[in-house]
Structure formats: C-alpha cells, structure tokens
C-alpha positions in Angstrom: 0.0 0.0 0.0 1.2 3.6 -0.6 -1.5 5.9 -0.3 -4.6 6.5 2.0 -7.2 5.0 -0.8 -5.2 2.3 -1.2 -5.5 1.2 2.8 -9.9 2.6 2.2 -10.2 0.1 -0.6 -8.9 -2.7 1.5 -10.9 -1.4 4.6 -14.3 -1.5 2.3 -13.8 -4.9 0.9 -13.4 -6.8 4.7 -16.4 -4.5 5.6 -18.1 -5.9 2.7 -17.2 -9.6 3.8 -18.7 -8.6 7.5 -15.2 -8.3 8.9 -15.2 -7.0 12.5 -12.2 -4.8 14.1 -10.5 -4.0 10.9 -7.6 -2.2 11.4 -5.9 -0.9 7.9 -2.4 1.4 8.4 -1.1 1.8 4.9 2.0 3.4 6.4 3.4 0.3 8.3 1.2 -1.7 5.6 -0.3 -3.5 7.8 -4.0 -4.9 8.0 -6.2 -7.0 11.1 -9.4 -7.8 11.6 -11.6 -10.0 13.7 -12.7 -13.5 12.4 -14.7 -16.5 13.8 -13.9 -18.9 11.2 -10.0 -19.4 10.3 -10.8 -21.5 6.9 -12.3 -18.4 5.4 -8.5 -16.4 5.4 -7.7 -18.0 2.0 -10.4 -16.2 0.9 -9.8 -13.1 1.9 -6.5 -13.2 0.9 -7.1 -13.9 -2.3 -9.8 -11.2 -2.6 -7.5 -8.7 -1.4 -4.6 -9.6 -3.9 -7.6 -9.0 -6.3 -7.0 -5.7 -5.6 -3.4 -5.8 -6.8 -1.8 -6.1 -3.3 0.1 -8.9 -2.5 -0.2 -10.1 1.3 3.1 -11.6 3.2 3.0 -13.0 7.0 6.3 -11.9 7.5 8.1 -8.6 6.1 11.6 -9.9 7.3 11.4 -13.1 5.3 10.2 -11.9 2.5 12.5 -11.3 -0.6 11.2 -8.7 -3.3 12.2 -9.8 -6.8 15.0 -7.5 -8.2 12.3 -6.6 -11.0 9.7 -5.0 -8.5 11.7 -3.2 -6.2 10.7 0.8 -6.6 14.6 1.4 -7.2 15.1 -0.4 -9.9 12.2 0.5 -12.0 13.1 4.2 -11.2 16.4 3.3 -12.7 15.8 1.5 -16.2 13.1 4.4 -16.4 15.7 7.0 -15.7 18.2 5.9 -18.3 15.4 6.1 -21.0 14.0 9.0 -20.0 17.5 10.8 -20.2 17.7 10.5 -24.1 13.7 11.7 -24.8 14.6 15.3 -22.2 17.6 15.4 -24.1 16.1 15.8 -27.9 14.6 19.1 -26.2 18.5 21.1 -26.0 20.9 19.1 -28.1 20.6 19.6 -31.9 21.1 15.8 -33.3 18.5 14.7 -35.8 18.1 11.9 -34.4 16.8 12.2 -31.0 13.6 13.8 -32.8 13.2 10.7 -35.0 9.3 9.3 -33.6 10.2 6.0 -34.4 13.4 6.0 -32.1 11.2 8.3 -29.4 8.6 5.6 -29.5 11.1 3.1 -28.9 12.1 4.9 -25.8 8.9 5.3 -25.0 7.3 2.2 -25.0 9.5 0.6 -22.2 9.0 3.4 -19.7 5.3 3.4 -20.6 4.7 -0.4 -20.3 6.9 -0.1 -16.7 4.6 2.7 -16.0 1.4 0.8 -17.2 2.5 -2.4 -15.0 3.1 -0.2 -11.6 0.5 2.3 -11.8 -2.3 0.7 -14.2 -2.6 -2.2 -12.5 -3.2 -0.4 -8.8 -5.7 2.1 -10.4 -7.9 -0.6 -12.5 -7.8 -2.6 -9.6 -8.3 0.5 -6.8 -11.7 1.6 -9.5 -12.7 -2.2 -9.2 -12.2 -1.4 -5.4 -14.5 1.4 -5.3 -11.9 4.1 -4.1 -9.7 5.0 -6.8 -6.3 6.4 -5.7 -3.8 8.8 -6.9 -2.5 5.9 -9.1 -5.4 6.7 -11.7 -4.5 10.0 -12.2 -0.5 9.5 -13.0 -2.0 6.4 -15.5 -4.5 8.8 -16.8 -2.5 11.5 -17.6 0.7 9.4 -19.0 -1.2 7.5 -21.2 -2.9 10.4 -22.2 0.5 11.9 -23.6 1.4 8.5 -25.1 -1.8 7.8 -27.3 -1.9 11.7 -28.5 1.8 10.9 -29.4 1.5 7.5 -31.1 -1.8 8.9 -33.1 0.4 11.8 -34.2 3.2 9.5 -35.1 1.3 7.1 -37.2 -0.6 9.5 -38.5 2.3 11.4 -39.2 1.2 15.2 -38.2 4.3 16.6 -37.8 6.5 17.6 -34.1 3.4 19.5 -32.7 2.1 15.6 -31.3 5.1 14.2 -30.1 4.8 14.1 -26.2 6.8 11.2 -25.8 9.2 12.6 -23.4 6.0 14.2 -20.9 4.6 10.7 -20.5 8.1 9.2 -19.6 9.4 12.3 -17.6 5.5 11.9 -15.9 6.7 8.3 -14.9 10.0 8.1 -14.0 9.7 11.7 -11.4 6.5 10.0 -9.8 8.7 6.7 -9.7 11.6 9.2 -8.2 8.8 10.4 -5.5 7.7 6.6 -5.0 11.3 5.9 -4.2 11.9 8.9 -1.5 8.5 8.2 0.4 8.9 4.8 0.8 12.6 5.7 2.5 10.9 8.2 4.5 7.9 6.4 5.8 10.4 3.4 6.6 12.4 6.3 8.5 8.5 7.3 10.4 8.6 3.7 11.0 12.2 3.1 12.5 10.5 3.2 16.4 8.6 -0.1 16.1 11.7 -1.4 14.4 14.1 -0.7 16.2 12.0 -2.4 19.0 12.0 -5.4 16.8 15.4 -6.2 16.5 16.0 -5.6 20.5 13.7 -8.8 20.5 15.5 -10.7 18.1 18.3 -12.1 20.2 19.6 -15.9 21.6 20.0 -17.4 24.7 21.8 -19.7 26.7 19.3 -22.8 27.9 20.8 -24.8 30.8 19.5 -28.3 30.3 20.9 -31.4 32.8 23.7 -29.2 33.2 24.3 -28.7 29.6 24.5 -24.5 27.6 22.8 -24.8 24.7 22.4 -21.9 22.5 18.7 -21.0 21.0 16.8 -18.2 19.6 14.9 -16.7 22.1 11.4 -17.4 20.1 12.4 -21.1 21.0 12.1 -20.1 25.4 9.2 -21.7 26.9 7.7 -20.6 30.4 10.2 -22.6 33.2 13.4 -22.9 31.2 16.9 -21.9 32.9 18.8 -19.9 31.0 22.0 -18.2 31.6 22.7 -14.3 30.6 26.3 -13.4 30.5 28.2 -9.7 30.6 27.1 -7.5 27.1 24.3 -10.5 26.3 20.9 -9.3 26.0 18.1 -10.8 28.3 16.2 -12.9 25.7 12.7 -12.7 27.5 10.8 -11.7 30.7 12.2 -14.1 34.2 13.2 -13.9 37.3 16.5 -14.1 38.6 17.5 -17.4 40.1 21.4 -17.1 41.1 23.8 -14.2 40.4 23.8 -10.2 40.4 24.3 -7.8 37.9 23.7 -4.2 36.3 20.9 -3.9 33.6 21.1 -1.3 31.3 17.2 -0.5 31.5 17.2 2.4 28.6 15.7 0.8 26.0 12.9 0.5 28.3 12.8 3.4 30.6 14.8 5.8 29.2 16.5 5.7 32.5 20.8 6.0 31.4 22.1 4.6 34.6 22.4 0.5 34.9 20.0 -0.9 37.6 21.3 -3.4 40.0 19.8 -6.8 40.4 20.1 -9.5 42.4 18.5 -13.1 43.4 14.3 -13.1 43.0 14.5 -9.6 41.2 12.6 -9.4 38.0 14.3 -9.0 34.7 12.6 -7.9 31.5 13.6 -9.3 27.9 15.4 -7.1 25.5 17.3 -5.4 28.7 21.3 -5.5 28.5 23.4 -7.0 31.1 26.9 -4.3 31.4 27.9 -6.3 34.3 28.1 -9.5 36.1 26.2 -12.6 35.0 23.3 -14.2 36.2 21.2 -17.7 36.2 17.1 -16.7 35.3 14.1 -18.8 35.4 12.0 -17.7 32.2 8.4 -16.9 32.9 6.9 -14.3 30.3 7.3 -15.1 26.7 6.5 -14.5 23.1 3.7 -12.2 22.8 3.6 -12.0 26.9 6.7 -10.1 27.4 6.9 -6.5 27.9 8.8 -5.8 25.0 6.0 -7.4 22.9 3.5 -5.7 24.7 4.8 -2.6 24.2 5.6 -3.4 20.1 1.9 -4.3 20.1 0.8 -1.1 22.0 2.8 0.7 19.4 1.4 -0.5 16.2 -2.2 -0.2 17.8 -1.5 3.8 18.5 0.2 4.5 15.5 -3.1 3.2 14.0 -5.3 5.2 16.3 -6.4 8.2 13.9 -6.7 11.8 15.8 -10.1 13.5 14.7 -8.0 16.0 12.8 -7.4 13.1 10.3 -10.8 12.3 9.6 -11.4 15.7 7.2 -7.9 14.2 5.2 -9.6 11.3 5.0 -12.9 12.5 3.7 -11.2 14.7 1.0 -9.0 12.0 -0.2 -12.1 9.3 -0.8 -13.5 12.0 -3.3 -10.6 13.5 -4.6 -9.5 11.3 -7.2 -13.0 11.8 -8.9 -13.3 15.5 -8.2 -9.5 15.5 -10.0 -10.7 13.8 -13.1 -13.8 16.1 -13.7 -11.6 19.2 -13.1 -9.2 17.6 -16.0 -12.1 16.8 -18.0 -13.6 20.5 -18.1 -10.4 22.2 -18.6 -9.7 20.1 -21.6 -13.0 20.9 -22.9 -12.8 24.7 -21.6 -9.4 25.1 -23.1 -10.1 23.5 -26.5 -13.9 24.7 -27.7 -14.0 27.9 -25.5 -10.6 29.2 -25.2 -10.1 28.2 -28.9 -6.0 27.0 -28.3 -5.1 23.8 -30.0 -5.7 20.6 -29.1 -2.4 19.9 -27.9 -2.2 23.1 -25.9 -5.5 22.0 -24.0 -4.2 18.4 -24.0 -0.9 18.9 -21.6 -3.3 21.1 -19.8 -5.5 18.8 -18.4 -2.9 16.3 -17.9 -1.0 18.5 -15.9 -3.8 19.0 -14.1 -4.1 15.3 -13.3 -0.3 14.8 -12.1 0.1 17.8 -10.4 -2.7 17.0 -8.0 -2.0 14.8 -5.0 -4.2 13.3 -2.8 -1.1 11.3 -1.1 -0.1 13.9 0.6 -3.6 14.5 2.6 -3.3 10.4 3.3 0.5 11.3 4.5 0.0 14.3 6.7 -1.6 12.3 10.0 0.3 8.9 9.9 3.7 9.9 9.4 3.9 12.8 12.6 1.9 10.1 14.6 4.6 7.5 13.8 7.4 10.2 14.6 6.2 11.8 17.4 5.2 8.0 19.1 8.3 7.1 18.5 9.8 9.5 20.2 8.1 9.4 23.1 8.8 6.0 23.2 12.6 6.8 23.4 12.0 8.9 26.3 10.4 5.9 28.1 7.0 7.1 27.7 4.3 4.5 25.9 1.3 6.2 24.2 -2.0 4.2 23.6 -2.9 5.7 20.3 -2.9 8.5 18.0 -6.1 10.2 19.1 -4.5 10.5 22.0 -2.3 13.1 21.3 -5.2 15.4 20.1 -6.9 14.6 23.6 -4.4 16.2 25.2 -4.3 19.4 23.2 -5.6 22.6 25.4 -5.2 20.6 28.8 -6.7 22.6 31.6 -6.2 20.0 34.5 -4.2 17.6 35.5 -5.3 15.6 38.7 -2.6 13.4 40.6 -3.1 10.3 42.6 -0.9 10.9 46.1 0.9 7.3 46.9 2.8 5.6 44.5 2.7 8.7 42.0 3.8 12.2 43.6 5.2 9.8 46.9 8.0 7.4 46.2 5.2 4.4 47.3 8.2 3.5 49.6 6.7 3.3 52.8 8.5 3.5 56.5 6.6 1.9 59.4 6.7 4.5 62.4 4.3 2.8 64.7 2.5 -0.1 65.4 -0.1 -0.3 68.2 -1.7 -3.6 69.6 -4.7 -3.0 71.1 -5.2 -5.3 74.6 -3.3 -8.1 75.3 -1.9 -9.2 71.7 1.0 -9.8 70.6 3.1 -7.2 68.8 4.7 -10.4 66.8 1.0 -11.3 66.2 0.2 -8.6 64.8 3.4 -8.5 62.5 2.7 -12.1 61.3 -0.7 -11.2 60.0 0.2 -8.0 59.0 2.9 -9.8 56.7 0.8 -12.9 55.9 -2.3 -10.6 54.2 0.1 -7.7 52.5 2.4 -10.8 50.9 -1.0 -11.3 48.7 -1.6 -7.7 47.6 0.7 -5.7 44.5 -0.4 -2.3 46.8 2.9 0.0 47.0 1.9 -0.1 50.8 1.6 -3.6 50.6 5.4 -3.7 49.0 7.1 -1.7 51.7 5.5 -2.9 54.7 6.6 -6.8 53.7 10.3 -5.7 53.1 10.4 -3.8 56.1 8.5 -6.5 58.7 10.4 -9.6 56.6 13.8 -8.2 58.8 11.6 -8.2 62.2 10.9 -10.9 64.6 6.8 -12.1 63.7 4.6 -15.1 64.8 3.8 -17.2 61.1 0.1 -17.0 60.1 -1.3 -19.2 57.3 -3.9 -17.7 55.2 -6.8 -19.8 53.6 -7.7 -16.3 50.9 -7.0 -13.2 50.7 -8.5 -10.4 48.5 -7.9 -6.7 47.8 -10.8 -4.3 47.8 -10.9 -1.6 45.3 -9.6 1.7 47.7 -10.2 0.1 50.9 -7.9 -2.7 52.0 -7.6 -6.7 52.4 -10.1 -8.9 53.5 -8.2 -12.4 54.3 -9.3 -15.5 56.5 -6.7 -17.7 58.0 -6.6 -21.8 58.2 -8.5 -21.2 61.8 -11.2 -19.8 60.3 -11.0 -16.0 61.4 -11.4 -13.2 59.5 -9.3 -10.0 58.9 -9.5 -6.4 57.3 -6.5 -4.3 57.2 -7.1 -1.3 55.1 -7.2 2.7 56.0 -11.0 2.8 54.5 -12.2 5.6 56.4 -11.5 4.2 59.8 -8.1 5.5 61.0 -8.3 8.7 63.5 -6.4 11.9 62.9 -3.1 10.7 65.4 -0.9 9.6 62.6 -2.4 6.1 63.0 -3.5 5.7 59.1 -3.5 1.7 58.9 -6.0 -0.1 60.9 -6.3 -4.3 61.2 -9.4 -6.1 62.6 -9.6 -9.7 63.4 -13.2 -10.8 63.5 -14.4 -7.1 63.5 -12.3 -6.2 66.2 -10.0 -3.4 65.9 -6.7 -6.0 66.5 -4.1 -3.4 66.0 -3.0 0.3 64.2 -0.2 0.9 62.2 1.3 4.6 61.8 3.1 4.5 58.2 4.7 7.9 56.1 5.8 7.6 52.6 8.1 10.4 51.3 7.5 12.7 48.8 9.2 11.8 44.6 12.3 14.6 44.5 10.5 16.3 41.1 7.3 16.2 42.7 7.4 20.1 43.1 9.3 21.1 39.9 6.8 19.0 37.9 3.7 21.1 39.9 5.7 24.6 38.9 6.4 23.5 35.5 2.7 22.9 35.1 1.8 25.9 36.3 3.8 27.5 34.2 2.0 26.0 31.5 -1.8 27.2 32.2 -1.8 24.0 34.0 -4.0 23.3 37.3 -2.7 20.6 38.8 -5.0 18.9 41.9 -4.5 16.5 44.0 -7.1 13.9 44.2 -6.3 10.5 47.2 -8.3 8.0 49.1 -5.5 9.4 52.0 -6.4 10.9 55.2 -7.2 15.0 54.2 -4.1 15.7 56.7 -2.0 14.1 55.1 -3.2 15.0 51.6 -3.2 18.9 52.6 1.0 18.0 53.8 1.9 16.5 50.4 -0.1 18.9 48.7 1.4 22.2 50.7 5.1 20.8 50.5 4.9 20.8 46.4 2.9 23.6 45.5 -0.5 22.0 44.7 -3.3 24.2 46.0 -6.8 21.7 45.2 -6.9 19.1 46.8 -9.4 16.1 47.7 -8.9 13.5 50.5 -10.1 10.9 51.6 -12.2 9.7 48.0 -13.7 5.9 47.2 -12.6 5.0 43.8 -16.6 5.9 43.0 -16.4 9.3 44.8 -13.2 9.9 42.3 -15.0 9.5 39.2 -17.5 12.0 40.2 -14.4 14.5 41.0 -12.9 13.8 37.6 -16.6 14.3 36.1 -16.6 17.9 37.6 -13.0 18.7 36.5 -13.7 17.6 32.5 -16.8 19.7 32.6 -14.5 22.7 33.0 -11.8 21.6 30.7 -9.5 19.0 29.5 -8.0 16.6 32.1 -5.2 14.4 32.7 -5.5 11.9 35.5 -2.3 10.6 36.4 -2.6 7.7 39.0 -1.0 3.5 39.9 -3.2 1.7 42.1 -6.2 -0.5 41.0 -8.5 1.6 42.5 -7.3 4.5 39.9 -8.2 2.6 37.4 -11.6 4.0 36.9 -11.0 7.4 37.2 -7.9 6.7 34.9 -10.4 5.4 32.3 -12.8 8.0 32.8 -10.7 10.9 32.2 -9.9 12.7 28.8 -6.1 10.6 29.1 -5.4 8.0 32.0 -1.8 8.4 32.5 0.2 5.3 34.6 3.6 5.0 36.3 5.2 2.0 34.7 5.5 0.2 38.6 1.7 0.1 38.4 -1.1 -2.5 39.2 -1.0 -4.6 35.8 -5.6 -3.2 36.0 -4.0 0.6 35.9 -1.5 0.4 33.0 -4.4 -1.1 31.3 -7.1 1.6 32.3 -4.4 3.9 31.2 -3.6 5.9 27.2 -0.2 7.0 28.7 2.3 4.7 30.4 5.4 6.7 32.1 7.9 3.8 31.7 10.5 5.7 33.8 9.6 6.7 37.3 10.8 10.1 36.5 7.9 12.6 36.6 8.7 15.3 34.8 8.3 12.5 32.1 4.8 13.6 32.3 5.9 17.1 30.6 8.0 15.9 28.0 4.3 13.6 26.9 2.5 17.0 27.1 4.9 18.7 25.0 5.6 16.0 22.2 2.1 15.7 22.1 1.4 19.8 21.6 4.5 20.1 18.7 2.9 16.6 16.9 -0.3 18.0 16.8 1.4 21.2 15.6 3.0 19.2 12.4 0.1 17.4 11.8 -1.7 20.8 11.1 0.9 22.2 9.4 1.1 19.0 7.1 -2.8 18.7 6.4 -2.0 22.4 6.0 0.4 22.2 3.0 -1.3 19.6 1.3 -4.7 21.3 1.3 -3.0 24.7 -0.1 -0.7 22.7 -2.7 -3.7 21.0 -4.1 -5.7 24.7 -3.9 -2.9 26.6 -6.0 -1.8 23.9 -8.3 -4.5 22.7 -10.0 -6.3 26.0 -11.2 -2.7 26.6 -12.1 -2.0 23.9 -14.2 -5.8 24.3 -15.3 -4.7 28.0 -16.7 -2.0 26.7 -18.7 0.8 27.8 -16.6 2.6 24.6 -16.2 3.3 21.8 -18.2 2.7 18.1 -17.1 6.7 17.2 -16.3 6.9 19.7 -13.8 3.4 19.2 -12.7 4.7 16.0 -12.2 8.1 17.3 -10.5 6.2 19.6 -8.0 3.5 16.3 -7.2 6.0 13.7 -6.5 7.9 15.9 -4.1 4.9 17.2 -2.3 4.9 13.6 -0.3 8.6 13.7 0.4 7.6 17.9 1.9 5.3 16.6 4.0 7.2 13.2 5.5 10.5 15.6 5.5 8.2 18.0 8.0 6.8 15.0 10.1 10.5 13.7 10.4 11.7 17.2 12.1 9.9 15.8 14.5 12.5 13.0 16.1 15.4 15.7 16.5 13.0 19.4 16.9 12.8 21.0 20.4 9.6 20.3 22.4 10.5 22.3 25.3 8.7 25.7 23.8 
C-alpha cells in the first residue's frame, strides 16, 4: 500500500465480507481484523490480492524480486527517460526521430502501465480509486496523443513522448523517496523489533545450549552473561548484575539486580552474570507488549485526520472532472489547439495529489510515538495526542505517584493483650498477597523483624479500601485505612473478626521532582490537583510541600469518578494515578496516565504509560504531544494549499505536465520531510 485509498479500498472490501475490528495502516502496511472462522482467510487473501496487493505474514522473510523493487524501475526508467529530455536542447537529428522516441517510450510506458495501471484498474474495481489513476490517466494520455500523431504522421506538434516518460520516471523518483521516508517514520517499532530478536543460553541437565529466544518456553533456565541481551521476561534465580534498562525506561544509569528480582527481555546485562528462570514469553513479554501497544497507537487516527480522509475518498474523482472540463474549456471555449489543452488537463491530473492528505496524520503520529517511546514514555494511540491538546487540568493520585510508594513503618499499636509479633505475622501474611505499594514496603520492612507465622486460607484486595483475608483457623481479617483511622498519625487499621486488632502509623516520602513538575505545570496554564483515598491531613502535607493548591482526601474510587466528572466539565483533564483503585477514574478521564510500577488493572485503564519513574516525564508527553499535533496541522496544511494553488494553475495553462509532475512527487517527500523534524526538533517551547 502507498496511499490513504489504497488502505480505504482494503478497509471497504473486509467490511463488505462482515469483517469485525479492521484495522488498515497503509503506512506500516499492515492490515487485522476479527474473524470467527480461520478457513475463510484463504479467501480473503485472495480477494485482497484481487485488488493488486500482495499479502506476506512476514516482512523480514520476505525477498522482493529485483524486478519489482521501486529502485530499480526508477532506474531503467531514468536511463530512457535521459535521451527523450535530451532531444529538447541538443541539436542531433536523431533524437527527434518518432520512431526512435517511441522506442524509448514504450518501455518506460509499459513499466509505467505495470506499476500504476494495475493499482488504479484494480483501486476503481475497489471502489476508491487512488492517486495511481490520475498519473495512468494522464501518461497514457501523452502516449496515445503521441503515437496517433506519429502514425498519422502530423508533424512535431504531437510528439509528447518525453512528458509521458518524464510523468513516470519523477512519480517513480517520488515513490522511491517516500517509501525511505515512511520506513524512517517507522524506525521506532523497528528498532524495537530487533532488541527482540536475540539468543540465549538454555541450561538443560547441566548442559548450555544456545537457541533463539522465540524457541524459550515458560520454566526454562537460561544463563545471561556480561554484554548478552536478556532474551525474554524471568526472574533471577542465582547471580547479580547491572541492567542497562534504557531501552525500556529511558532511565541511562544501569539498575542493580540481584536473586528473585525481576528482569525484562530485551534489557542489557553491562555487568556480572546471572542464572534466570523464564516466565513471560512471546507475545507475553513486555517488550511485545509494548511493540503491540505501538502499532495499535500509530493506528489510532486523531479527529483532525478524519477531514484528510474524507477529502482523499472524493478526490481522485473531483481530479478527473476538473481535468475533464479544462480540456474541454481550453479547446472549444478558449479556442487554443488541441495539444495546448491536452498537456493542460494532464497536468492537471499529475500535479494534484491526494497522497499527501493520506500522508500528513500517519507519518507525525509514527514520529512523534516514537519518540516518546525513546524517552520511556508508551502512548496508547494517535487520538491521544489530540486529547491532550488545550489541557486545563491535570489531577494526581498521592501514593505511589507524587510519593516514592516506599513506605516506612513509624508505629504499630496492639490493642489489649496481643501480641506485637501477632500482629506482625498477619500483617505480613495478608500484604504478601496484595501488589499495593503499601503492601510492598511494609513486607520488606517487617520480613527483617521478629513475627509469629500465620497461614492464610484467601486473601482479596478491595478496590480503595484494604484486604479482607481468612486464616486456616477460620477467622477473618481487614486491614485497610477505609475511612476508619483517627487523625493521630495512626492511618492503617487491622481487625480480626471485627475487632480493631491493631493500628499501624506508616509515612511515605514525597518523589524529589514532585514540586518542579507542579511549577512546571503551572507555568503552562496547568491546574494541577491532587485527588487521594488518604487521610485530608496528610493530603493537605503532600499537597502544601509541592505547590498543589486543590486538593481532595479521603475519596472511594466511585467518589473519584464523580471528582474527575466535575474537572472535565471545566476543561481537558489528565488523571495521572497507579493503584487498581485508579483505574476508573484513569479510564474515565480525557487521558489516563500510569507509572510504569503500576497495578497490571491501571497500565491497562491507562492511554499513557510513564515507563521511567521520572515525573517530569509527564511534561516531556505533554509537550511531544502539543509540537505533533502542531506538524500534523501544518502537514494537512500544505497539502490542502498545494492542491488549492496547483490545480487552477496547471488548469490555466501555466505549467506543463513534467513539472506538474516534478512539484506532485515531491509534495509527499515535503510533508514526510516535515513530520520527520519531529525525532530531533525542540519540544521544550
């Protein structure tokens, strides 16, 4: 596929077939859909190669034949194309001959006729013709006024020869740069590719054996040596080492890890070795994830593409019928001769360019993904972008998000007679079971202290209030701050049977860019607010110490969506949260955005994953998303006003076709060129 019809012809024949889900992206050329019944793909592939497209299941293994790569038929069409421009300044008889014009001609013409015709028969058959009818219109145009004058034998007047090659060979030129650029607009998903496409080191009965990492199954042993890449997601067995995390996070400096820490596939090991057990892979890593994530937001069309879209179903036609009437406007009003009104109205048809209108969305979204994706931040889809344009508010979750989630215990108070190593045991025992970042810290920090061992029968979390759990003995616990805990600094409280059993005092401490983040944003037009299930007190503390100045305490994840309700009625808002029970007020704002150390439910609620745990990560999203939006406008921009001035100028007679043709196949390559700016401009402004 290379143009926007071409990926709205596919789209209308699966919709035809009853297709659900279809997802056509002509840019990564790529096309999905939903199907119940696997024997009817045949079919469909075959229906779409109908349409002159050939399908392959895999890009990488796929070998083009040297006869249909773009660059070569740009070649042999350049070489006799030369001779035909050349007639036109050097003097030798010759090279005006017809016969040896023709000759030159016919080549380039059938090329033409093989690359172009077949795509815009088939596209008309398709019910969306593309820009591919208008460069097959107009050369063969040139060619049969030519070869009528040459058998006819009327004289220099009809030999056009050169304008149907030139018309050819400078769109092939055009063909050639977008498909580089487009595979540059690309290079993100890539590049993510080929981090996944790595060996590793299986340990079987003692035995290294060296596989590809699509060959790992869950519970293999592998071993990952210094400079080796981690072939897929595990958990460290034996060993220590620094990981080189950037590819993930952005994060430059090497994380340590040790014995039961987790390790993620595609990571690089810069030091020390280790021993992992495998237990994510294929399509169930991160890195595969994220790949997936990718290709589904680069899909994901902003609203602002929707008018490029509409324009480029009914341009082709529109194209044609402007042609049409300036032929006939030219020739029986304006009285010229028929050759005059001929080049006319063909440059007419390959000056116009609907590709560029297809081109203006896709290729920024691609860029300006990708780059976020470098700077460790994972956007959900295209539209996305656009949602965030004109934010008013942006409303932060307390722990986990502006507080480190690393949690100190300060106190714990038993009530009666019980045990203080009681009360750790259980403690433990029911926060082992939860992902909470409470939950993390309070394990790590009571593992080191003496504690009586409780067995637990269940245990389940409770959106924004706690744990319920129910030990082998048949009693039941709740530890959780729901809106129990008193305003002494006592903000965890644990019941056994519905008896208050204990109260824990715990503080977590405050992320270090918390407070330039909340000035930045300000400085922006921003509002931020702070919106917690927390104890008001301690909300008002976080909130005073970095600048936030609304703030709402003590909120059940359904008293949050109502919150987030009132903010979007008075603009745009962000919600920026980590624990399940963000994850509906994450869904229900304009953009859910989610640390990457989230509950798995919140980076799902969430269209913005912060892969790093640097905050100010949340600006750099803001402001990639602001300057894509910007060069999608100022794409859909160009190619609207190119279109506007040159067709009534090539409709006046002001241009002839090869330069019509020039200006069209270069308009692409403006508009990719301005999208690509993208991966190296400056987004602080």
């Amino acid at each position: 596929m290379h143009c926007n019809n071409c990926a709205l012809s596919i789209h209308k024949l699966l919709e035809k077939k009853g297709l659900k889900n279809i997802f056509v992206d002509f840019a990564s050329e790529e096309v999905k859909f939903s199907n119940n019944d696997t024997a009817t793909i045949p079919g469909i592939i075959k229906d779409i190669e109908g349409l002159g497209f050939k399908v392959v299941d895999d890009p990488a293994t796929e070998v083009t034949p040297f006869y249909e790569k773009i660059e070569n038929k740009f070649i042999f069409c350049a070489v006799l194309t030369a001779p035909l421009l050349l007639h036109m300044v050097l003097p030798w008889h010759f090279f005006h001959n017809p016969i040896f014009q023709l000759a030159l001609c016919i080549p380039v013409f059938l090329v033409g006729c093989l690359h172009f015709g077949k795509s815009a028969i088939n596209s008309i058959r398709g019910g969306v013709p593309n820009m591919d009818v208008l460069i097959f219109t107009g050369s063969t145009a040139a060619f049969i006024y030519s070869l009528v004058g040459t058998i006819q034998n009327l004289g220099p007047q009809y030999q056009f020869y050169e304008t149907c090659a030139t018309i050819i060979t400078l769109v092939l030129l055009g063909n050639v740069f977008e498909k580089r650029s487009v595979t540059q607009t690309t290079s993100a998903v890539k590049d993510l590719i080929k981090i996944q496409q790595s060996n590793a080191n299986r340990i079987v009965n003692g035995v290294v054996e060296v596989i590809s990492a699509k060959e790992v199954r869950p519970g293999d042993t592998l071993l990952v040596n210094m400079g080796d890449k981690v072939p897929v997601d595990g958990e460290i067995l034996s060993g220590n080492a620094s990981v080189d995390e950037a590819m993930l996070t952005g994060e430059s400096m090497p994380v340590e890890k040790e014995k039961y820490d987790t390790v993620i596939g595609g990571t690089i090991i810069v030091h020390g070795n280790i021993t992992m057990l495998a237990t994510k892979v294929g399509s169930n890593t991160i890195l595969s994830q994220i790949i997936d994530l990718m290709k589904k937001a680069q899909a994901a069309k902003p609203p602002v593409q929707k008018l490029g879209d509409k324009v480029a179903a009914i341009f082709v036609p529109a194209v044609i019928l402007i042609s049409v009437l300036t032929f006939v406007l030219t020739f029986f009003l304006g009285h010229t001769a028929p050759q005059t009104a001929l080049m006319n109205a063909i440059a007419v048809l390959v000056i116009s360019c609907p590709c560029a209108m297809g081109l203006a969305t896709p290729t920024a979204v691609m860029v300006g993904l990708g780059r976020a994706a470098k700077n460790g931040i994972l956007i959900k889809g295209g539209d996305t972008i656009e949602a965030v344009a004109h934010t008013k508010y942006v409303v932060f979750d307390k722990t986990g998000t502006l507080t480190t989630g690393k949690f100190r215990i300060n106190e714990i108070k038993a009530e009666g007679d019980t045990g203080i190593e009681l009360v750790r045991g259980v403690i433990m025992a029911i926060e082992e079971r939860s992902n909470h970042p409470i939950a993390k810290s309070l394990v790590n920090e009571l593992k080191k202290l003496p504690q009586t061992k409780v067995i637990l029968k269940s245990a389940k979390e409770e959106k924004g209030l706690g744990m319920r759990a129910e030990d082998i003995e048949g009693n039941h616990y709740f530890l959780g701050s729901g809106k129990v805990a008193d305003e002494s600094g006592f903000n965890i409280s644990l019941y056994k049977n519905q008896k208050l059993l204990a109260q824990i005092a715990v503080d977590d401490e405050i992320k270090q860019d918390a407070a330039a983040l909340v000035a930045q944003l300000k400085k922006m037009n921003i509002v931020p607010v702070l919106l917690s299930g927390d104890k008001n007190n301690r909300c008002l503390k976080v909130a005073k110490l970095i600048g936030i100045d609304e703030v709402h305490g003590e909120k059940l994840p359904e008293e949050k969506l109502k919150v987030i309700d009132i903010y979007k009625q008075k603009g745009k808002t962000i919600m920026i949260g980590d624990g399940i029970n963000d994850a509906p007020a994450l869904t229900q704002a304009d953009v859910g955005v989610s640390m990457n150390d989230a509950s798995q439910v919140a980076i799902q609620s969430a269209r913005v994953v912060l892969l790093n745990t640097d905050l100010i990560s949340v600006v750099k999203f803001l402001q990639i998303s602001k300057h894509t939006l910007l060069t999608i406008k100022q794409n859909l921009f160009w190619a609207f006003a190119y279109n506007i001035i040159a067709i009534p100028v090539a409709a006046l007679g002001f241009l002839n076709p090869m330069l019509g043709a020039f200006t069209m196949a270069f308009s692409d390559v403006v508009v990719i060129g301005n999208s690509l700016r993208l991966k190296k401009k400056k987004v602080d402004g």
